[in-house]
mmCIF file of C-alpha atoms in Angstrom:
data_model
loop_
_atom_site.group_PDB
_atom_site.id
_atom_site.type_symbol
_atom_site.label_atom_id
_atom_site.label_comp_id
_atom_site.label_asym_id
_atom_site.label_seq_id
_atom_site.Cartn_x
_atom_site.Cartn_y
_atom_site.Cartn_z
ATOM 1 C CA UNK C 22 -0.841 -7.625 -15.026
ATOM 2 C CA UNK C 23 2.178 -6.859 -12.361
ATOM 3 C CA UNK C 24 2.967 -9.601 -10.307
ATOM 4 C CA UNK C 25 2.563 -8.902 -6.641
ATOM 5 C CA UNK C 26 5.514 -8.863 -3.904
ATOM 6 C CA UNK C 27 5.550 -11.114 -1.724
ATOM 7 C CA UNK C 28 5.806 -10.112 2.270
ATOM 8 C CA UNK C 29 9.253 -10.853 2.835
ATOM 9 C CA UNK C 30 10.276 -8.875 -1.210
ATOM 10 C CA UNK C 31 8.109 -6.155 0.619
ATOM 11 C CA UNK C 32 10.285 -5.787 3.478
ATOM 12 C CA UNK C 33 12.938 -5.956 1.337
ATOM 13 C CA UNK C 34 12.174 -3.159 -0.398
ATOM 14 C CA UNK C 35 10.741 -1.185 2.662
ATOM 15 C CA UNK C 36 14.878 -1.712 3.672
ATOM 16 C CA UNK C 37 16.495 -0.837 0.460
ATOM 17 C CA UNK C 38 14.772 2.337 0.272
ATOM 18 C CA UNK C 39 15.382 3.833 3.614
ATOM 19 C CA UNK C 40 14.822 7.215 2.280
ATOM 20 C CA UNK C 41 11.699 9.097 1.207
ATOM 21 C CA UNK C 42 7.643 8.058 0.874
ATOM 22 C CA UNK C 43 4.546 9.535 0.013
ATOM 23 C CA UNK C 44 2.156 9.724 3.568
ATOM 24 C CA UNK C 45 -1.361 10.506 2.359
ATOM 25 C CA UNK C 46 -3.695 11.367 5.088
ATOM 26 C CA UNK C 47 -7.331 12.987 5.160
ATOM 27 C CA UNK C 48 -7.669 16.761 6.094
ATOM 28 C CA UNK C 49 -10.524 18.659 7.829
ATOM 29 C CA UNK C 50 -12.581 18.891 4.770
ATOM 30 C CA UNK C 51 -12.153 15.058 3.177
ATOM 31 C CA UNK C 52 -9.621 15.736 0.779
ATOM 32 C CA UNK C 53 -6.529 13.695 0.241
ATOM 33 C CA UNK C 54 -3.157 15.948 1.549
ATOM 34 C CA UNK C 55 -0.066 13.824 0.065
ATOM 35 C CA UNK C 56 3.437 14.483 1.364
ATOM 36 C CA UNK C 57 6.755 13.142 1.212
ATOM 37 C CA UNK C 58 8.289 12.396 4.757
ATOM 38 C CA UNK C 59 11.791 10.263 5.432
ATOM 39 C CA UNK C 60 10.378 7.233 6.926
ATOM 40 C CA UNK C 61 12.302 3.798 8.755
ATOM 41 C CA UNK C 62 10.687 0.478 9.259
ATOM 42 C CA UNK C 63 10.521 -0.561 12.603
ATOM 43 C CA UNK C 64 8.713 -4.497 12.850
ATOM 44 C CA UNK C 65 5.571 -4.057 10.242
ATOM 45 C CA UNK C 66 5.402 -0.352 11.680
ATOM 46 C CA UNK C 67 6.274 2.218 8.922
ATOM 47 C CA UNK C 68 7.833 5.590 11.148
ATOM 48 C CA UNK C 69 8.146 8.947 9.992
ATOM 49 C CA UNK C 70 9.483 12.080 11.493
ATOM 50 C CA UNK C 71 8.075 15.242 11.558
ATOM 51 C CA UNK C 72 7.194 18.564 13.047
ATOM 52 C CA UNK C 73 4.859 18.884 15.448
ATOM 53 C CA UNK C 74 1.681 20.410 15.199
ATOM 54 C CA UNK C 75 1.699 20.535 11.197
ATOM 55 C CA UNK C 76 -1.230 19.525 8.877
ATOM 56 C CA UNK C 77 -0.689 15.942 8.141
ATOM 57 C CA UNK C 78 -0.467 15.742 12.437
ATOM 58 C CA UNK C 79 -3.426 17.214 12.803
ATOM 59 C CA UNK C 80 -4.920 15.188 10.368
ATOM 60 C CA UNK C 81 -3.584 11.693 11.478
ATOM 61 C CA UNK C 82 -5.033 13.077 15.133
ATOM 62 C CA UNK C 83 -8.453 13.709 13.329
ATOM 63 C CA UNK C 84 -8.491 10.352 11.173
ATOM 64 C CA UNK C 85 -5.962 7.722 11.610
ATOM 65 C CA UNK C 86 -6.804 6.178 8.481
ATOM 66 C CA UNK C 87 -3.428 6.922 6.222
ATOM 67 C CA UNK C 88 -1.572 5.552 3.405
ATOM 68 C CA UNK C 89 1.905 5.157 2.926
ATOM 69 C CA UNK C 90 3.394 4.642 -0.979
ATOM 70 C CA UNK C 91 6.670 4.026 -2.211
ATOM 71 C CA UNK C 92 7.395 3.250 -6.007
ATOM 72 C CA UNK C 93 10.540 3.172 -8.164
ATOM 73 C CA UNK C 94 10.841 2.892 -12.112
ATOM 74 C CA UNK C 95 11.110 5.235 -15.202
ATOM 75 C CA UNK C 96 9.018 3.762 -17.471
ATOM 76 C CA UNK C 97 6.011 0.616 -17.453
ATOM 77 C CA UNK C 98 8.733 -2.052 -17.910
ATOM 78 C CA UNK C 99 9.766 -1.563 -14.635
ATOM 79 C CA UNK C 100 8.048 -0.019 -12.194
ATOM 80 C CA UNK C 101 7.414 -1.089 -9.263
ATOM 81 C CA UNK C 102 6.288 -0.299 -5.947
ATOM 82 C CA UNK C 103 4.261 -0.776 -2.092
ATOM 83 C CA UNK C 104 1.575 1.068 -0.638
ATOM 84 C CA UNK C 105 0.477 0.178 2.526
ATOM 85 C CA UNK C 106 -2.505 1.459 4.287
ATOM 86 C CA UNK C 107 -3.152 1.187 7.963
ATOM 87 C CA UNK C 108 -3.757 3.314 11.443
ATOM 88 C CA UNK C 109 -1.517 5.869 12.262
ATOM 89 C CA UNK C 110 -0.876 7.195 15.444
ATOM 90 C CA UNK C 111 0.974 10.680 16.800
ATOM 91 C CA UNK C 112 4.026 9.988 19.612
ATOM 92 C CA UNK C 113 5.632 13.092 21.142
ATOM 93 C CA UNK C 114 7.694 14.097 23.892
ATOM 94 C CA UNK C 115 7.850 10.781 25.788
ATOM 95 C CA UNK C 116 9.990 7.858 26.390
ATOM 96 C CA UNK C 117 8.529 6.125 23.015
ATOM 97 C CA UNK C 118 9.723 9.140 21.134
ATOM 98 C CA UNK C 119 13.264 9.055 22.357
ATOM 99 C CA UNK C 120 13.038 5.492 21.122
ATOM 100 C CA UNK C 121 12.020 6.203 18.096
ATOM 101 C CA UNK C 122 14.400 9.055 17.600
ATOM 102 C CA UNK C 123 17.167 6.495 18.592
ATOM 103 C CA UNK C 124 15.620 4.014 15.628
ATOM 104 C CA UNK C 125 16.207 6.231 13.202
ATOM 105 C CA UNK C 126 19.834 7.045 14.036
ATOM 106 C CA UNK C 127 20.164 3.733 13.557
ATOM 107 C CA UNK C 128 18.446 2.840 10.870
ATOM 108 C CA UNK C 129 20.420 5.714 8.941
ATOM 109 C CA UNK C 130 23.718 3.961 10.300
ATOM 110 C CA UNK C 131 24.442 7.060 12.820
ATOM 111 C CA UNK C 132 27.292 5.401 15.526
ATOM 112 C CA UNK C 133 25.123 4.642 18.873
ATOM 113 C CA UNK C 134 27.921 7.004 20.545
ATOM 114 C CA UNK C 135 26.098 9.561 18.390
ATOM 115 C CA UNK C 136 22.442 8.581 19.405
ATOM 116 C CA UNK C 137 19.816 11.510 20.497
ATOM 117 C CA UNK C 138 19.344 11.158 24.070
ATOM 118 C CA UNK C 139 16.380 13.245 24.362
ATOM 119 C CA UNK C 140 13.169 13.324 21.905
ATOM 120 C CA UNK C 141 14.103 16.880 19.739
ATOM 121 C CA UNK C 142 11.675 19.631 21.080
ATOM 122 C CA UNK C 143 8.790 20.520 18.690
ATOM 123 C CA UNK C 144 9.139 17.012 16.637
ATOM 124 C CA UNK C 145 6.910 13.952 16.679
ATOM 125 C CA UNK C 146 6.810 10.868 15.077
ATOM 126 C CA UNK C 147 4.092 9.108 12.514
ATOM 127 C CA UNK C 148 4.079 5.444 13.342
ATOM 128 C CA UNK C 149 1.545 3.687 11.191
ATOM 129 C CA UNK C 150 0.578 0.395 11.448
ATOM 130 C CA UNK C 151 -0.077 -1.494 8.127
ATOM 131 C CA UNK C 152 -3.803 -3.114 7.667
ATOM 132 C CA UNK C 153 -3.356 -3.848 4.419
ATOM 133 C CA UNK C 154 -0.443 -3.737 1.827
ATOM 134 C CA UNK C 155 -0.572 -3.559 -2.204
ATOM 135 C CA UNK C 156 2.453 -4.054 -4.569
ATOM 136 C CA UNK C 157 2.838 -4.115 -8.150
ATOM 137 C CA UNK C 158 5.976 -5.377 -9.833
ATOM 138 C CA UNK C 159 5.974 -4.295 -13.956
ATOM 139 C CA UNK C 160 9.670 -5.527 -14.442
ATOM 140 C CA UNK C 161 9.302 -9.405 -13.602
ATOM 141 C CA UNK C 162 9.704 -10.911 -17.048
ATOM 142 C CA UNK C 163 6.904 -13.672 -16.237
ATOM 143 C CA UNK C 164 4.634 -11.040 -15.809
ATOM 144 C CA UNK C 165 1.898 -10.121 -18.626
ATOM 145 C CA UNK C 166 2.799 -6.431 -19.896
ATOM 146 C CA UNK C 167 0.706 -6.583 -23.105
#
């Protein structure tokens, strides 16, 4: 059995990996529609970036219900990972979305001279709030990998 993270090892690797994740949100007919987005952790909130008016929007609009999943590894030995699913909400063209646009210029290390000063027309943000997270950690040497 992996061992699990616990919360503050999940931020930690929330942090390390300020790059890509997996968003899974439900479409119009029930399926699962999986995507990798760029996302930043803002508190517990997990925020991603994106076009407005595209599927996984319309589907986050429809049914809030989303998962978000991050894993690293090459082989059983050590993979591990975080998947959190929560509520996700849509924020667009206000003063939340500047915010947000400013958070992740920051949080990729852009100098605050450099900051957006205005939300970018046509985007809109993801911002999920976690309910519940999982995490599985194969490469802990106390853990059982028979």
């Amino acid at each position: 059995m992996p061992r699990q993270l616990s919360d503050e090892e999940v931020e930690a690797y929330l942090d390390s990996r300020p790059a890509w994740a997996v968003l899974s949100t439900i479409d119009k007919d029930g399926f699962p529609h999986s995507v990798p987005l760029g996302y930043f952790r803002l508190g517990r909130d997990i925020v991603m970036g994106v076009r407005d008016g595209t599927r996984k929007v319309a589907n986050v609009e429809r049914n809030p219900n989303v998962s978000v999943l991050l894993e690293d590894g090459s082989s059983m030995a050590d993979i591990r990972g975080v998947m959190l699913q929560g509520h996700a909400r849509i924020v667009r063209g206000s003063e939340e979305a500047l915010q947000l646009a400013q958070e992740g210029a920051r949080a990729r290390g852009v100098p605050e001279s450099e900051w957006p000063t205005a939300p970018r027309p046509g985007s809109a943000y993801i911002r999920t709030t976690p309910v519940r997270t999982l995490s599985w950690d194969y490469a802990d040497p106390t853990s059982d990998q028979a």
